[in-house]
Amino acid sequence: MMDQPSIRELVEAVRSFLETKAMPELKGHTAFHARVAANALGIVSRELELGGQATSEEVKRLTTLLKHEGSLEELNRELCKQIRDGRMALETPGLAEHLEASMRDKIAIDQPNYSGLRIAKSRG
Amino acid sequence: MTMAPDFLLPFEVALVKAIAGFEHVTNITRLSGGASQETWSFDALMDGKSEPLILRRSPGGGKRVTEGSAAVPLTTEAIVIEASRKAGVKAPGVRYVLKDEDGVGQGYVMDRLPGETIARKILRDPEFDAVRPKLAFQCGEILARIHAVDKEPLRDILPVIDGPIQLRRYRDLYDSYGYPHPMFDYALKWLEPRMAEAKRQTLVHGDFRHGNLLISPDGVEAALDWELTHIGDPLEDIGWICTNSWRFGVAEKVVGGFGELPDLLAGYKAAGGGDVSLDEARTWIVYGSLKWGIMCMSMYQGFRVDGSVERAAIGRRSSETEIDLVNLIFHGML
C-alpha cells in the first residue's frame, strides 16, 4: 500500500500548480502548452475515477456480443475484425448500443465538455 | 526586429522583371508554415504606392505532405486558383508564379485581402454578428462555382481522389496504426456503399473549412489554401465544412458553427450546384468526422517521435469524432 497522498491527489496537485501558479508566469506558446498539459492531467484524473467501471462494463458487453471472454484489447480487435469482414452485421442487436455506451464513456473521460457529448446527453 | 529573408534579393529581381512599376519589397514577415511550406506577408512598392501581397513559397520546391494527404505543388495551386477565379470563385488573385531561374524556390505571389480566418473571432466577435447568418448561403454559392470550374484542362495536373479512393486511403492509414477503434470500423463499413456512387465528378477545393475561409463583416471574401485541391466528389467540400470538429463548440449551427445546412444547400442550388439532400450531405459529414478522427490518430504517431504534449493531447481527441459518429449514424443527426 502506497503512502498518502493518493495518485489522484498528486495529479490534482500538479494540475492546480500548473493552472494557478505556473501559467500566469508563462508567455506565448509555452503558456499554451502548459494549459494543454493541465488539460491532459484532467484526462488522467477522470480516467482514474471513471476508467475502471467503464472498462469492466465494456468487457461485459463485448463478451456478450462476441460470445466468448478475453482481454479488453483482444475483444476490441476482434470486434473490429468482425465488423470489417462482415461476420458482425451492422444491424446486429446490441452492437449500436454497445458502441454508443463505449463512446460516451470515452468522451466523458477525454473531453466531458465536448459538444457532441452534450448532444448525446440531451437524448437521455 | 525581423531579419530579411535570404531570398529577398533574387525575389525582388524577379518581381522587377515580372511586374511593371514594381520598385521594392517592404515589411516582409513570416506568417506561418513548416519546413516544406512558408507563407510570407509583404508590401510591394509599385509606382510609389504600397500594395498588400502574400508569398506562398516552398524553398526546395519539394513534395508537400499534409497529414494523410498529398498536397499539390504550389504552381498547380496557382493554376487552379486562377481557373476558379475566372469561373467567378472568390479567391485571392495570383500576381506572379515563381520560375526556376528566379532562384527563390517554388511558389507564387497573391493579393493580401482584408478579412479574418480565426474561427473564434468569426463565431464570437460582435462585428460579425450581422453577417454570420448570411455566411452559409455564401459558402454554398462559392462551392457551386468551384464545382462548376471546367475540370478538363486541369486533368493533367490534378489527381482524381473520389469517394472510394479516399475511403481506402484513410482505411489504410487507420490500419497502419494498428490500434482498434470499433466505431471507425463501423463508420468505414457504413460509408462503403454510400460513397461508392458519385453523381458527379468535379473540381474539389479539398480543405474548405475555418482557417481557410477569409471572412469580413461584409461576408466571405475568399477561399484560401488550395493545396489539397483535386478532382473528386463535390459533396466532399459540403461535408467537410459541416463536420462538427469545424463548428468550434457551436454544434447546433451545422455549417462551420455559423449557419444552417439548408441555407448552404439553397446557396449551392441558387448558384447552379443542383440539388443535394440532407442524407447525401450527412454521408460526407460522417466521412469528415472519420477523417478527422484518423488524423487525430496520426498526431499520436507524431507524439511518439517528438514527445510534444500538444500532439499527445490531440491523440485523445479521436473520441470527439467517435461520439459525433454515434450522433450522425445511430441517431440521424447532422
Coordinates of C-alpha atoms in Angstrom, one line a residue, chain A residues 1-7 9-10:
Chain A
M1 CA 0.0 0.0 0.0
M2 CA 1.4 3.4 -1.1
D3 CA 1.5 6.3 1.3
Q4 CA -0.6 9.4 1.1
P5 CA -1.2 11.4 -1.0
S6 CA -3.2 9.2 -3.3
I7 CA -2.4 9.2 -7.0
E9 CA -4.4 13.8 -5.1
L10 CA -1.0 14.0 -6.7

